[in-house]
PDB file of C-alpha atoms in Angstrom:
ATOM      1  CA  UNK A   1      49.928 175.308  81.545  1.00 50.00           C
ATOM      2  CA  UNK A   2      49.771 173.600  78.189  1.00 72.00           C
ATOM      3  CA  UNK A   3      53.012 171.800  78.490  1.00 89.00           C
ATOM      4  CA  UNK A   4      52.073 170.396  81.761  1.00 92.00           C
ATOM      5  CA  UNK A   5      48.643 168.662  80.720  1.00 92.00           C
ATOM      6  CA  UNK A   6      50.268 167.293  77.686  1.00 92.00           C
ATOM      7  CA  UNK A   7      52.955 165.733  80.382  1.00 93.00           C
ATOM      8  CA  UNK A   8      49.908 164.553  82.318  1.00 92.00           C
ATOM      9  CA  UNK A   9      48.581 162.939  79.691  1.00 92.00           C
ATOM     10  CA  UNK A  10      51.991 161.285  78.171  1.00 93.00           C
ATOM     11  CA  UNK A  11      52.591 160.032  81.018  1.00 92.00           C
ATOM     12  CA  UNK A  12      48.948 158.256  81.279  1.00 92.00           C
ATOM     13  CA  UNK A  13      49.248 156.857  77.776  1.00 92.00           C
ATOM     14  CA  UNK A  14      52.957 156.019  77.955  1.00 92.00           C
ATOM     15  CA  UNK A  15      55.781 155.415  75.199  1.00 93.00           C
ATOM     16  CA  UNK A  16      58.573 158.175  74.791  1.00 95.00           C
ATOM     17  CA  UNK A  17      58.097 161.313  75.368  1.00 96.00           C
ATOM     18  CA  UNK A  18      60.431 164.389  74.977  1.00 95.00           C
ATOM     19  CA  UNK A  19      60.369 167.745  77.032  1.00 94.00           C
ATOM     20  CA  UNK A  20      60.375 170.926  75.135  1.00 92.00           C
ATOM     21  CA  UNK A  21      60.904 172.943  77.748  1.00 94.00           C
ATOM     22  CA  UNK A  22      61.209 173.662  81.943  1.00 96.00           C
ATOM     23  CA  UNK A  23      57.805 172.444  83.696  1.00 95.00           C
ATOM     24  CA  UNK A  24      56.725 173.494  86.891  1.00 96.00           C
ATOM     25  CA  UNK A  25      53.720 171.094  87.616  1.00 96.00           C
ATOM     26  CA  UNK A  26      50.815 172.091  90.215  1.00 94.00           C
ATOM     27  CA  UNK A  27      50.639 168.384  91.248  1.00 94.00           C
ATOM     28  CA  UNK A  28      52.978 165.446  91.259  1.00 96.00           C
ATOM     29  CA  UNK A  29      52.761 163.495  87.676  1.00 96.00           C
ATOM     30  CA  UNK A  30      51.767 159.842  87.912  1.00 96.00           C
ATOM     31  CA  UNK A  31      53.400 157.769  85.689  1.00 96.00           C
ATOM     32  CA  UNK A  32      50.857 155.025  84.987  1.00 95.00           C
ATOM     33  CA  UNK A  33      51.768 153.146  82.230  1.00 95.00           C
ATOM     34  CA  UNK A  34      55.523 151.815  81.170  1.00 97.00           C
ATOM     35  CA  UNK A  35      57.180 154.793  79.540  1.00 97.00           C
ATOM     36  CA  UNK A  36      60.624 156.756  78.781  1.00 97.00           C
ATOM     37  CA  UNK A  37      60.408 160.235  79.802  1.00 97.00           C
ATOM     38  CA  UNK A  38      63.366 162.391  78.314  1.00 97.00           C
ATOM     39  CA  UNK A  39      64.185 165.771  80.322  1.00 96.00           C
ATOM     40  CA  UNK A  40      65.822 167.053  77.031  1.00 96.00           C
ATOM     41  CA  UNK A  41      68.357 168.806  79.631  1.00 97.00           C
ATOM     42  CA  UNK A  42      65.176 170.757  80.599  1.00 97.00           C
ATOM     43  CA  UNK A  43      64.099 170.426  84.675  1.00 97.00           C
ATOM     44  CA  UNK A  44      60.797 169.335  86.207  1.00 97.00           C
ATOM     45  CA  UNK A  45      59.954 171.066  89.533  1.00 97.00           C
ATOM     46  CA  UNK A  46      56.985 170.947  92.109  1.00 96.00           C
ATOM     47  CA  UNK A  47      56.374 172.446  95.563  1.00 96.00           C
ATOM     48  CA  UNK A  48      54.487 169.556  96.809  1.00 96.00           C
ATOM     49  CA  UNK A  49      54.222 169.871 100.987  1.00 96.00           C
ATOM     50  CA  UNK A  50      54.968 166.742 102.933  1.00 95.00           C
ATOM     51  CA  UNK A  51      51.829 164.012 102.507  1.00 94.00           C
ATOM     52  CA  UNK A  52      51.303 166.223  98.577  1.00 96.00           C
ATOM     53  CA  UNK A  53      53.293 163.515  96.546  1.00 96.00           C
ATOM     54  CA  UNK A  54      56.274 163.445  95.000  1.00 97.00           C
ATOM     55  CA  UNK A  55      57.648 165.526  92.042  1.00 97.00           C
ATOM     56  CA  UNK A  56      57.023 162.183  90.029  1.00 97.00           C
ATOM     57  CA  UNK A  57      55.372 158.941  91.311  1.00 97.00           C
ATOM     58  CA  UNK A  58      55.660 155.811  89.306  1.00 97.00           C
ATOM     59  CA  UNK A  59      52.894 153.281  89.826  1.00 96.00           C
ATOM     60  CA  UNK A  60      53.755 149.875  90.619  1.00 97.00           C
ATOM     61  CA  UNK A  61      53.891 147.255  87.573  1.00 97.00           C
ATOM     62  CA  UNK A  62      55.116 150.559  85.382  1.00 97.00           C
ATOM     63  CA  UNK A  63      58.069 150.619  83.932  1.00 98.00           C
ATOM     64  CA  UNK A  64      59.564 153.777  83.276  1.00 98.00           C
ATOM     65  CA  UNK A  65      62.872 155.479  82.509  1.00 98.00           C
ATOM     66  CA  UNK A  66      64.345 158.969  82.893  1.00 98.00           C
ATOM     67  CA  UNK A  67      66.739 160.704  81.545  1.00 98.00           C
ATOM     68  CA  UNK A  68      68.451 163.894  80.422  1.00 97.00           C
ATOM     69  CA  UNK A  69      67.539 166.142  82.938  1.00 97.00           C
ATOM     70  CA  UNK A  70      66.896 167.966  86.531  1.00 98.00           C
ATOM     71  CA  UNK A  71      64.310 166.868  88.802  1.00 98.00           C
ATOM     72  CA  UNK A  72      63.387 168.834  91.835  1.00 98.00           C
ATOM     73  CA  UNK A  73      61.638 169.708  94.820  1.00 97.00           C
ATOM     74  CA  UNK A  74      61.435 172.898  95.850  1.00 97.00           C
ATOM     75  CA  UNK A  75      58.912 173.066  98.311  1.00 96.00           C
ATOM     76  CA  UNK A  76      61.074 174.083 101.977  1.00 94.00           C
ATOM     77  CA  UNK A  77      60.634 170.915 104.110  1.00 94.00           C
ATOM     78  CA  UNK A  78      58.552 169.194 101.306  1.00 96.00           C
ATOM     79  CA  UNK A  79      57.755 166.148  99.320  1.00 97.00           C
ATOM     80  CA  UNK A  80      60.143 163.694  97.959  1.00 97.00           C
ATOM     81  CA  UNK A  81      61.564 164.405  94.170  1.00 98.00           C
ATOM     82  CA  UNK A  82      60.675 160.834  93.157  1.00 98.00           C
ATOM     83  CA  UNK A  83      58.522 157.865  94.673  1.00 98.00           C
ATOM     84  CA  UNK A  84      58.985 154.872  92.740  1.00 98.00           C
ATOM     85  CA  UNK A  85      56.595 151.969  93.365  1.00 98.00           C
ATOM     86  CA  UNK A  86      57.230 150.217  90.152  1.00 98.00           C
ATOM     87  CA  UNK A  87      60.570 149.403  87.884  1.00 98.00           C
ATOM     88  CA  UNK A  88      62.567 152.893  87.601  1.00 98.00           C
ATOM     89  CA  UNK A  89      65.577 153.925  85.365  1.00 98.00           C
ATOM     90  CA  UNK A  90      67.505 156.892  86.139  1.00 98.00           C
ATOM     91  CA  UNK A  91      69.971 157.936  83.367  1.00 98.00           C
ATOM     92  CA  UNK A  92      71.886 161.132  82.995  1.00 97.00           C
ATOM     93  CA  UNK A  93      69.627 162.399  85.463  1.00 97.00           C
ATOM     94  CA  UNK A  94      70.251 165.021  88.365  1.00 97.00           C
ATOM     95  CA  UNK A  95      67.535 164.432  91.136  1.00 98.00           C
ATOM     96  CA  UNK A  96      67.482 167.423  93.946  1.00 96.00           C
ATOM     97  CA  UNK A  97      65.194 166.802  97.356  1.00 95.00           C
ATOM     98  CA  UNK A  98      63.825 169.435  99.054  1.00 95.00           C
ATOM     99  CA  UNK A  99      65.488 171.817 101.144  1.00 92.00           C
ATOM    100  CA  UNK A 100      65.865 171.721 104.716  1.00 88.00           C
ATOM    101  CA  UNK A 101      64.424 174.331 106.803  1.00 87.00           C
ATOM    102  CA  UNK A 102      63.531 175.763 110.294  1.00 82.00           C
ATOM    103  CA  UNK A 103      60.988 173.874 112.019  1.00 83.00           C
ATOM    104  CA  UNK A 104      61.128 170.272 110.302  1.00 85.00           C
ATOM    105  CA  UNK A 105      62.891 168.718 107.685  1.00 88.00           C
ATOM    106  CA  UNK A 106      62.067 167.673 104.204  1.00 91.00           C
ATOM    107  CA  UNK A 107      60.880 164.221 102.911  1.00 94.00           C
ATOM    108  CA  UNK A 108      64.056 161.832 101.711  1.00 95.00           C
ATOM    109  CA  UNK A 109      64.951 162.830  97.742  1.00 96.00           C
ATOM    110  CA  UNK A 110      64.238 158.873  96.461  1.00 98.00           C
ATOM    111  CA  UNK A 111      61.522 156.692  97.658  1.00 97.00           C
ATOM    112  CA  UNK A 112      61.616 153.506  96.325  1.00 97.00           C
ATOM    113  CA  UNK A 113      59.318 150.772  97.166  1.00 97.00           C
ATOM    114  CA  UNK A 114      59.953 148.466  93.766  1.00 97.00           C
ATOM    115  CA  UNK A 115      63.116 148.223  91.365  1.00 98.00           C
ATOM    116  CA  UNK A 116      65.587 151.079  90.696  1.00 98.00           C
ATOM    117  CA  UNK A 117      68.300 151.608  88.869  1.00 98.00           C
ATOM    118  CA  UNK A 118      71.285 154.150  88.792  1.00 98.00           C
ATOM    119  CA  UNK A 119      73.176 154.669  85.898  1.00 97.00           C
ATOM    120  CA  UNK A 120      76.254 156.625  85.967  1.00 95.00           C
ATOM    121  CA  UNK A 121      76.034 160.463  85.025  1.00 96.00           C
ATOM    122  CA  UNK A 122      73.202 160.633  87.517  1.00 97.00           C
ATOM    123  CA  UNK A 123      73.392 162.703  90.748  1.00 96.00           C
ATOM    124  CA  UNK A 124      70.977 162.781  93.559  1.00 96.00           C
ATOM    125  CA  UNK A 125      71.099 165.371  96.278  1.00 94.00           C
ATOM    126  CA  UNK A 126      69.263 166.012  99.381  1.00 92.00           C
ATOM    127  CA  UNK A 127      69.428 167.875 102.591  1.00 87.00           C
ATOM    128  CA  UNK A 128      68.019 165.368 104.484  1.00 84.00           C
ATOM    129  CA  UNK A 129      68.203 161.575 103.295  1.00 90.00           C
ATOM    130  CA  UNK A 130      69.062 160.821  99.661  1.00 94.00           C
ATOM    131  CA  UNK A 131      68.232 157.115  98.719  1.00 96.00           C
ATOM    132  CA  UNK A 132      64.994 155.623 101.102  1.00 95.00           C
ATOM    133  CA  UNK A 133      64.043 151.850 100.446  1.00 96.00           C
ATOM    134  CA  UNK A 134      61.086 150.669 101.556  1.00 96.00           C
ATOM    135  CA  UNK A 135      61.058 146.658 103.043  1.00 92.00           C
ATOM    136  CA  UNK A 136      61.539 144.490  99.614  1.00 94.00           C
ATOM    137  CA  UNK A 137      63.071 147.437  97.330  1.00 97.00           C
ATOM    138  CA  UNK A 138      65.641 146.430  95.123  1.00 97.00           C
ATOM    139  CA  UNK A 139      68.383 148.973  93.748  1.00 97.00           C
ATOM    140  CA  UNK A 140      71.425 148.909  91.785  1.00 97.00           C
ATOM    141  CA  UNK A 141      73.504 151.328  91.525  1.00 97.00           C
ATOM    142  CA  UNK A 142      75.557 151.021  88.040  1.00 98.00           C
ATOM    143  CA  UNK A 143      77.005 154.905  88.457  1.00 96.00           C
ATOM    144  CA  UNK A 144      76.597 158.113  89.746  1.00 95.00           C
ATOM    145  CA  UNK A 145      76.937 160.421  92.841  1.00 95.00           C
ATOM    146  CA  UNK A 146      74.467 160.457  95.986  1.00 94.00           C
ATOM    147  CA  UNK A 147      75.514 162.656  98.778  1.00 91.00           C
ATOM    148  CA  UNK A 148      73.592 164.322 101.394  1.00 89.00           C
ATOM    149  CA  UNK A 149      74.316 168.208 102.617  1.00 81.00           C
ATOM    150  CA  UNK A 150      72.889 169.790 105.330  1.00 67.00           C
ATOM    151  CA  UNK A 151      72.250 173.319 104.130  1.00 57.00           C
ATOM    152  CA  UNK A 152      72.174 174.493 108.014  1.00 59.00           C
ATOM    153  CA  UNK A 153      74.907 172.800 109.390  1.00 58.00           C
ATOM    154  CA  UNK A 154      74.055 173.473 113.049  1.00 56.00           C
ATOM    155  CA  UNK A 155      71.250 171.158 112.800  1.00 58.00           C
ATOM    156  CA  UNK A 156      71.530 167.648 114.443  1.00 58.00           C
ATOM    157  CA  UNK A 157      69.092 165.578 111.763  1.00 64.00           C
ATOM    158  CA  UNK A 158      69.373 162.167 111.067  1.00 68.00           C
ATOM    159  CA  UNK A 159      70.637 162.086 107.419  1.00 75.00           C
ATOM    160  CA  UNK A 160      71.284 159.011 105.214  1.00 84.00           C
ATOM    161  CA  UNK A 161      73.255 158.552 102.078  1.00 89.00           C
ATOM    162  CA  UNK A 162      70.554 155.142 101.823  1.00 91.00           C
ATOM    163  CA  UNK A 163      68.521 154.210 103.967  1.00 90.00           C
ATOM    164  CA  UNK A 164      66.722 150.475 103.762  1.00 90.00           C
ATOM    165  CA  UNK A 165      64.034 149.796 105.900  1.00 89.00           C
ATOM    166  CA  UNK A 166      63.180 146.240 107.418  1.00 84.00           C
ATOM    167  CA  UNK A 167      65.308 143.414 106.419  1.00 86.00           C
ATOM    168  CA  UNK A 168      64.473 142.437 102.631  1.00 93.00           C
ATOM    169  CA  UNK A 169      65.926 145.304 100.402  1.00 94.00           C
ATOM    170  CA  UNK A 170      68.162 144.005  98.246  1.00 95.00           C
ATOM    171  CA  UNK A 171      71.214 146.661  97.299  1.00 95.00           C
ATOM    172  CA  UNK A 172      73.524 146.198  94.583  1.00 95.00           C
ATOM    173  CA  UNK A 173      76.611 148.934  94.064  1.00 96.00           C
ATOM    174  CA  UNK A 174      78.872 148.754  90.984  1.00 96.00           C
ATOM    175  CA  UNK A 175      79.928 151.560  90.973  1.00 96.00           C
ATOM    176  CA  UNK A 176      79.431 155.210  92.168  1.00 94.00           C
ATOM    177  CA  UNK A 177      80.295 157.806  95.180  1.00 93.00           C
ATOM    178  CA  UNK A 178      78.902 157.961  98.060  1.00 91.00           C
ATOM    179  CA  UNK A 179      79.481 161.179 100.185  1.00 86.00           C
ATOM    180  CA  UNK A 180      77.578 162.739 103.867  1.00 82.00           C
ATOM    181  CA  UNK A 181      78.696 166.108 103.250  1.00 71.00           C
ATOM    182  CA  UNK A 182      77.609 167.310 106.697  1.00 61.00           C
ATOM    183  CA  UNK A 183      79.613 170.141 108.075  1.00 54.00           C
TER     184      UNK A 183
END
């Protein structure tokens, strides 16, 4: 709809940008240029399959912030919520991955490749993984809550809290909790 191309294009020309309302986008908005993107406690969902992109993707040498809001996928077994190649800010943010489902399992609910931070008030979910870093991420973790939950229970699925690949992530934690809520 209306709200969604002038999201499209915000986030293309950058600066601040406030939500007026819920958005359910048709394909995953590219943040291309440094920008602060308040939620305006409104949510941003997508049903983007696995391999379809994530809810948001932020280029890399963006800068961009978030705040005030929900992000989710919603798409059973799908794409990430967020894929962060660039410098991210979470704030006040509550990010939810996609849900877990017969047959396969979802994409982690954070992909980050370049710098992210969590501030506190910010909660991100998943059913699968919560937190992925890719070899050379670097996160720090100022607040907040990260858990995973496996909606089926029954399910043996490898399920991390965070997960850094290779050997040159850098992780800081300040502060925050941490919980594998697997029944």
């Amino acid at each position: 709809g209306n709200d969604e191309e002038q999201l499209i294009i915000a986030a293309a020309m950058g600066g601040a940008y406030t939500l007026q309302g819920n958005i359910e986008l048709s394909k995953p908005l590219n943040i291309t240029t440094n920008m602060t993107l308040n939620l305006n406690g409104n949510t941003l969902t997508a049903a983007n399959a696995k391999g379809d992109g994530a809810v948001i993707e932020v280029a890399e040498g963006v800068s961009a912030k978030l705040v005030g809001g929900t992000i989710k996928s919603t798409k059973d077994n799908g794409d990430a919520a967020i894929n962060n190649a660039g410098e991210l800010v979470l704030e006040n943010i509550t990010i939810e991955g996609a849900p877990l489902a017969d047959g396969g399992y979802p994409n982690y609910a954070v992909y980050t490749s370049g710098k992210l931070v969590v501030e506190e008030g910010t909660t991100i979910t998943s059913d699968r993984g919560a937190l992925y870093m890719s070899n050379g991420a670097d996160v720090t973790i100022n607040g907040g809550d990260i858990s995973v939950t496996d909606a089926l229970g029954s399910r043996v699925l490898t399920a991390h809290v965070i997960y850094a690949y290779g050997n040159t992530s850098k992780l800081t934690i300040n502060n925050g909790n941490f919980a594998s809520l697997i029944l």
